[in-house]
PDB file of N, CA and C in Angstrom:
ATOM      1  N   MET A 767       0.855  -1.174   0.000  1.00 81.00           N
ATOM      2  CA  MET A 767       0.000   0.000   0.000  1.00 81.00           C
ATOM      3  C   MET A 767       0.903   1.240   0.000  1.00 81.00           C
ATOM      4  N   ASP A 768       0.684   2.105  -0.950  1.00 93.00           N
ATOM      5  CA  ASP A 768       1.543   3.293  -1.018  1.00 93.00           C
ATOM      6  C   ASP A 768       0.968   4.430  -0.165  1.00 93.00           C
ATOM      7  N   GLN A 769       1.716   5.508  -0.092  1.00 95.00           N
ATOM      8  CA  GLN A 769       1.349   6.646   0.754  1.00 95.00           C
ATOM      9  C   GLN A 769      -0.004   7.248   0.378  1.00 95.00           C
ATOM     10  N   SER A 770      -0.294   7.362  -0.928  1.00 93.00           N
ATOM     11  CA  SER A 770      -1.560   7.981  -1.336  1.00 93.00           C
ATOM     12  C   SER A 770      -2.742   7.109  -0.912  1.00 93.00           C
ATOM     13  N   GLU A 771      -2.589   5.789  -0.965  1.00 94.00           N
ATOM     14  CA  GLU A 771      -3.661   4.897  -0.513  1.00 94.00           C
ATOM     15  C   GLU A 771      -3.871   5.024   0.993  1.00 94.00           C
ATOM     16  N   LYS A 772      -2.781   5.117   1.731  1.00 95.00           N
ATOM     17  CA  LYS A 772      -2.880   5.303   3.182  1.00 95.00           C
ATOM     18  C   LYS A 772      -3.547   6.628   3.511  1.00 95.00           C
ATOM     19  N   LEU A 773      -3.182   7.662   2.761  1.00 95.00           N
ATOM     20  CA  LEU A 773      -3.768   8.973   2.976  1.00 95.00           C
ATOM     21  C   LEU A 773      -5.270   8.948   2.703  1.00 95.00           C
ATOM     22  N   LEU A 774      -5.669   8.313   1.608  1.00 95.00           N
ATOM     23  CA  LEU A 774      -7.090   8.205   1.282  1.00 95.00           C
ATOM     24  C   LEU A 774      -7.847   7.416   2.338  1.00 95.00           C
ATOM     25  N   MET A 775      -7.259   6.355   2.825  1.00 96.00           N
ATOM     26  CA  MET A 775      -7.897   5.569   3.883  1.00 96.00           C
ATOM     27  C   MET A 775      -8.044   6.398   5.161  1.00 96.00           C
ATOM     28  N   GLY A 776      -7.018   7.178   5.457  1.00 95.00           N
ATOM     29  CA  GLY A 776      -7.081   8.048   6.629  1.00 95.00           C
ATOM     30  C   GLY A 776      -8.172   9.092   6.494  1.00 95.00           C
ATOM     31  N   ILE A 777      -8.271   9.678   5.322  1.00 96.00           N
ATOM     32  CA  ILE A 777      -9.301  10.686   5.068  1.00 96.00           C
ATOM     33  C   ILE A 777     -10.698  10.061   5.177  1.00 96.00           C
ATOM     34  N   GLU A 778     -10.862   8.875   4.604  1.00 96.00           N
ATOM     35  CA  GLU A 778     -12.148   8.178   4.701  1.00 96.00           C
ATOM     36  C   GLU A 778     -12.506   7.909   6.156  1.00 96.00           C
ATOM     37  N   HIS A 779     -11.518   7.513   6.939  1.00 96.00           N
ATOM     38  CA  HIS A 779     -11.757   7.236   8.358  1.00 96.00           C
ATOM     39  C   HIS A 779     -12.181   8.517   9.084  1.00 96.00           C
ATOM     40  N   ILE A 780     -11.489   9.598   8.827  1.00 96.00           N
ATOM     41  CA  ILE A 780     -11.821  10.873   9.465  1.00 96.00           C
ATOM     42  C   ILE A 780     -13.223  11.318   9.079  1.00 96.00           C
ATOM     43  N   LEU A 781     -13.592  11.177   7.819  1.00 96.00           N
ATOM     44  CA  LEU A 781     -14.939  11.549   7.379  1.00 96.00           C
ATOM     45  C   LEU A 781     -16.000  10.673   8.035  1.00 96.00           C
ATOM     46  N   SER A 782     -15.693   9.410   8.212  1.00 95.00           N
ATOM     47  CA  SER A 782     -16.625   8.498   8.882  1.00 95.00           C
ATOM     48  C   SER A 782     -16.824   8.908  10.343  1.00 95.00           C
ATOM     49  N   VAL A 783     -15.728   9.213  11.012  1.00 95.00           N
ATOM     50  CA  VAL A 783     -15.800   9.642  12.408  1.00 95.00           C
ATOM     51  C   VAL A 783     -16.563  10.961  12.509  1.00 95.00           C
ATOM     52  N   ALA A 784     -16.292  11.884  11.599  1.00 96.00           N
ATOM     53  CA  ALA A 784     -16.985  13.174  11.603  1.00 96.00           C
ATOM     54  C   ALA A 784     -18.485  12.979  11.404  1.00 96.00           C
ATOM     55  N   SER A 785     -18.849  12.082  10.503  1.00 95.00           N
ATOM     56  CA  SER A 785     -20.259  11.793  10.270  1.00 95.00           C
ATOM     57  C   SER A 785     -20.908  11.226  11.528  1.00 95.00           C
ATOM     58  N   ASP A 786     -20.215  10.318  12.194  1.00 95.00           N
ATOM     59  CA  ASP A 786     -20.727   9.748  13.452  1.00 95.00           C
ATOM     60  C   ASP A 786     -20.906  10.843  14.502  1.00 95.00           C
ATOM     61  N   LEU A 787     -19.965  11.774  14.562  1.00 96.00           N
ATOM     62  CA  LEU A 787     -20.064  12.870  15.531  1.00 96.00           C
ATOM     63  C   LEU A 787     -21.245  13.780  15.237  1.00 96.00           C
ATOM     64  N   VAL A 788     -21.476  14.062  13.968  1.00 96.00           N
ATOM     65  CA  VAL A 788     -22.628  14.882  13.583  1.00 96.00           C
ATOM     66  C   VAL A 788     -23.920  14.186  14.004  1.00 96.00           C
ATOM     67  N   ASP A 789     -23.995  12.888  13.761  1.00 95.00           N
ATOM     68  CA  ASP A 789     -25.178  12.122  14.174  1.00 95.00           C
ATOM     69  C   ASP A 789     -25.359  12.153  15.688  1.00 95.00           C
ATOM     70  N   GLU A 790     -24.261  12.026  16.413  1.00 96.00           N
ATOM     71  CA  GLU A 790     -24.333  12.031  17.874  1.00 96.00           C
ATOM     72  C   GLU A 790     -24.756  13.395  18.405  1.00 96.00           C
ATOM     73  N   VAL A 791     -24.270  14.466  17.812  1.00 97.00           N
ATOM     74  CA  VAL A 791     -24.676  15.815  18.217  1.00 97.00           C
ATOM     75  C   VAL A 791     -26.181  15.994  17.993  1.00 97.00           C
ATOM     76  N   ALA A 792     -26.680  15.523  16.870  1.00 95.00           N
ATOM     77  CA  ALA A 792     -28.116  15.610  16.589  1.00 95.00           C
ATOM     78  C   ALA A 792     -28.916  14.820  17.623  1.00 95.00           C
ATOM     79  N   ARG A 793     -28.420  13.636  17.968  1.00 96.00           N
ATOM     80  CA  ARG A 793     -29.106  12.815  18.969  1.00 96.00           C
ATOM     81  C   ARG A 793     -29.105  13.499  20.332  1.00 96.00           C
ATOM     82  N   LEU A 794     -27.974  14.091  20.700  1.00 96.00           N
ATOM     83  CA  LEU A 794     -27.883  14.784  21.988  1.00 96.00           C
ATOM     84  C   LEU A 794     -28.779  16.015  22.038  1.00 96.00           C
ATOM     85  N   LYS A 795     -28.912  16.716  20.928  1.00 96.00           N
ATOM     86  CA  LYS A 795     -29.831  17.862  20.886  1.00 96.00           C
ATOM     87  C   LYS A 795     -31.261  17.401  21.102  1.00 96.00           C
ATOM     88  N   SER A 796     -31.608  16.269  20.519  1.00 95.00           N
ATOM     89  CA  SER A 796     -32.939  15.703  20.697  1.00 95.00           C
ATOM     90  C   SER A 796     -33.171  15.318  22.155  1.00 95.00           C
ATOM     91  N   VAL A 797     -32.172  14.687  22.767  1.00 96.00           N
ATOM     92  CA  VAL A 797     -32.271  14.302  24.178  1.00 96.00           C
ATOM     93  C   VAL A 797     -32.392  15.547  25.051  1.00 96.00           C
ATOM     94  N   GLU A 798     -31.631  16.578  24.720  1.00 95.00           N
ATOM     95  CA  GLU A 798     -31.695  17.827  25.484  1.00 95.00           C
ATOM     96  C   GLU A 798     -33.095  18.435  25.408  1.00 95.00           C
ATOM     97  N   GLU A 799     -33.707  18.415  24.230  1.00 94.00           N
ATOM     98  CA  GLU A 799     -35.056  18.958  24.064  1.00 94.00           C
ATOM     99  C   GLU A 799     -36.066  18.134  24.860  1.00 94.00           C
ATOM    100  N   GLU A 800     -35.915  16.811  24.836  1.00 95.00           N
ATOM    101  CA  GLU A 800     -36.803  15.949  25.609  1.00 95.00           C
ATOM    102  C   GLU A 800     -36.662  16.237  27.102  1.00 95.00           C
ATOM    103  N   CYS A 801     -35.442  16.439  27.572  1.00 95.00           N
ATOM    104  CA  CYS A 801     -35.201  16.763  28.985  1.00 95.00           C
ATOM    105  C   CYS A 801     -35.847  18.089  29.362  1.00 95.00           C
ATOM    106  N   LYS A 802     -35.753  19.053  28.465  1.00 93.00           N
ATOM    107  CA  LYS A 802     -36.367  20.362  28.718  1.00 93.00           C
ATOM    108  C   LYS A 802     -37.880  20.218  28.857  1.00 93.00           C
ATOM    109  N   ILE A 803     -38.490  19.438  27.964  1.00 92.00           N
ATOM    110  CA  ILE A 803     -39.941  19.228  28.014  1.00 92.00           C
ATOM    111  C   ILE A 803     -40.324  18.515  29.319  1.00 92.00           C
ATOM    112  N   LEU A 804     -39.571  17.485  29.688  1.00 93.00           N
ATOM    113  CA  LEU A 804     -39.860  16.765  30.929  1.00 93.00           C
ATOM    114  C   LEU A 804     -39.697  17.663  32.152  1.00 93.00           C
ATOM    115  N   LYS A 805     -38.675  18.503  32.128  1.00 92.00           N
ATOM    116  CA  LYS A 805     -38.450  19.430  33.240  1.00 92.00           C
ATOM    117  C   LYS A 805     -39.633  20.389  33.381  1.00 92.00           C
ATOM    118  N   GLU A 806     -40.136  20.880  32.247  1.00 85.00           N
ATOM    119  CA  GLU A 806     -41.296  21.774  32.283  1.00 85.00           C
ATOM    120  C   GLU A 806     -42.525  21.047  32.817  1.00 85.00           C
ATOM    121  N   LYS A 807     -42.706  19.783  32.402  1.00 86.00           N
ATOM    122  CA  LYS A 807     -43.859  19.010  32.883  1.00 86.00           C
ATOM    123  C   LYS A 807     -43.772  18.779  34.384  1.00 86.00           C
ATOM    124  N   VAL A 808     -42.576  18.438  34.866  1.00 89.00           N
ATOM    125  CA  VAL A 808     -42.388  18.231  36.303  1.00 89.00           C
ATOM    126  C   VAL A 808     -42.671  19.525  37.053  1.00 89.00           C
ATOM    127  N   PHE A 809     -42.194  20.639  36.507  1.00 84.00           N
ATOM    128  CA  PHE A 809     -42.435  21.940  37.134  1.00 84.00           C
ATOM    129  C   PHE A 809     -43.922  22.231  37.198  1.00 84.00           C
ATOM    130  N   LEU A 810     -44.633  22.031  36.083  1.00 82.00           N
ATOM    131  CA  LEU A 810     -46.057  22.341  36.043  1.00 82.00           C
ATOM    132  C   LEU A 810     -46.888  21.403  36.912  1.00 82.00           C
ATOM    133  N   ASN A 811     -46.428  20.175  37.104  1.00 87.00           N
ATOM    134  CA  ASN A 811     -47.207  19.204  37.887  1.00 87.00           C
ATOM    135  C   ASN A 811     -47.294  19.543  39.365  1.00 87.00           C
ATOM    136  N   GLN A 812     -46.509  20.490  39.828  1.00 90.00           N
ATOM    137  CA  GLN A 812     -46.606  20.885  41.234  1.00 90.00           C
ATOM    138  C   GLN A 812     -47.795  21.810  41.478  1.00 90.00           C
ATOM    139  N   PHE A 813     -48.435  22.273  40.402  1.00 91.00           N
ATOM    140  CA  PHE A 813     -49.570  23.179  40.503  1.00 91.00           C
ATOM    141  C   PHE A 813     -50.881  22.439  40.234  1.00 91.00           C
ATOM    142  N   THR A 814     -51.971  23.017  40.714  1.00 92.00           N
ATOM    143  CA  THR A 814     -53.283  22.474  40.369  1.00 92.00           C
ATOM    144  C   THR A 814     -53.538  22.753  38.888  1.00 92.00           C
ATOM    145  N   VAL A 815     -54.562  22.108  38.332  1.00 91.00           N
ATOM    146  CA  VAL A 815     -54.892  22.319  36.926  1.00 91.00           C
ATOM    147  C   VAL A 815     -55.204  23.791  36.669  1.00 91.00           C
ATOM    148  N   ALA A 816     -55.964  24.411  37.564  1.00 92.00           N
ATOM    149  CA  ALA A 816     -56.309  25.832  37.397  1.00 92.00           C
ATOM    150  C   ALA A 816     -55.050  26.700  37.432  1.00 92.00           C
ATOM    151  N   GLU A 817     -54.146  26.408  38.354  1.00 90.00           N
ATOM    152  CA  GLU A 817     -52.900  27.173  38.441  1.00 90.00           C
ATOM    153  C   GLU A 817     -52.064  26.981  37.178  1.00 90.00           C
ATOM    154  N   GLN A 818     -52.044  25.766  36.656  1.00 86.00           N
ATOM    155  CA  GLN A 818     -51.317  25.501  35.415  1.00 86.00           C
ATOM    156  C   GLN A 818     -51.879  26.332  34.272  1.00 86.00           C
ATOM    157  N   GLN A 819     -53.214  26.427  34.204  1.00 89.00           N
ATOM    158  CA  GLN A 819     -53.841  27.197  33.135  1.00 89.00           C
ATOM    159  C   GLN A 819     -53.485  28.672  33.253  1.00 89.00           C
ATOM    160  N   VAL A 820     -53.504  29.203  34.465  1.00 89.00           N
ATOM    161  CA  VAL A 820     -53.134  30.604  34.686  1.00 89.00           C
ATOM    162  C   VAL A 820     -51.674  30.823  34.299  1.00 89.00           C
ATOM    163  N   PHE A 821     -50.819  29.906  34.692  1.00 84.00           N
ATOM    164  CA  PHE A 821     -49.392  30.010  34.381  1.00 84.00           C
ATOM    165  C   PHE A 821     -49.172  29.995  32.868  1.00 84.00           C
ATOM    166  N   GLU A 822     -49.854  29.096  32.167  1.00 85.00           N
ATOM    167  CA  GLU A 822     -49.727  29.019  30.717  1.00 85.00           C
ATOM    168  C   GLU A 822     -50.244  30.291  30.045  1.00 85.00           C
ATOM    169  N   LEU A 823     -51.330  30.851  30.559  1.00 90.00           N
ATOM    170  CA  LEU A 823     -51.845  32.122  30.017  1.00 90.00           C
ATOM    171  C   LEU A 823     -50.830  33.242  30.227  1.00 90.00           C
ATOM    172  N   ALA A 824     -50.203  33.255  31.399  1.00 89.00           N
ATOM    173  CA  ALA A 824     -49.195  34.269  31.681  1.00 89.00           C
ATOM    174  C   ALA A 824     -48.017  34.134  30.701  1.00 89.00           C
ATOM    175  N   LEU A 825     -47.620  32.901  30.419  1.00 86.00           N
ATOM    176  CA  LEU A 825     -46.533  32.676  29.481  1.00 86.00           C
ATOM    177  C   LEU A 825     -46.908  33.126  28.068  1.00 86.00           C
ATOM    178  N   ASP A 826     -48.186  33.023  27.757  1.00 88.00           N
ATOM    179  CA  ASP A 826     -48.664  33.445  26.433  1.00 88.00           C
ATOM    180  C   ASP A 826     -48.864  34.969  26.343  1.00 88.00           C
ATOM    181  N   GLY A 827     -48.649  35.660  27.458  1.00 88.00           N
ATOM    182  CA  GLY A 827     -48.694  37.115  27.427  1.00 88.00           C
ATOM    183  C   GLY A 827     -49.945  37.745  27.988  1.00 88.00           C
ATOM    184  N   TYR A 828     -50.867  36.937  28.489  1.00 84.00           N
ATOM    185  CA  TYR A 828     -52.085  37.492  29.088  1.00 84.00           C
ATOM    186  C   TYR A 828     -51.773  38.010  30.478  1.00 84.00           C
ATOM    187  N   SER A 829     -52.305  39.193  30.794  1.00 75.00           N
ATOM    188  CA  SER A 829     -52.026  39.771  32.100  1.00 75.00           C
ATOM    189  C   SER A 829     -53.300  40.067  32.886  1.00 75.00           C
ATOM    190  N   GLY A 830     -54.448  39.963  32.221  1.00 65.00           N
ATOM    191  CA  GLY A 830     -55.694  40.363  32.864  1.00 65.00           C
ATOM    192  C   GLY A 830     -56.361  39.248  33.526  1.00 65.00           C
TER     193      GLY A 830
END
């Protein structure tokens, strides 16, 4: 195997690893979003249904 073949194999390996990393970053972003949603649900579950509705209205910008 000559140097150019080794170089091409190395480049292919690096591109494969980079692709795996991109996939992993996407997966972690998805997990992070799921955690955020669960955290919000846990936070809201400490309130009664009526309190949750008021809180959601406040978040939507209602003040009256």
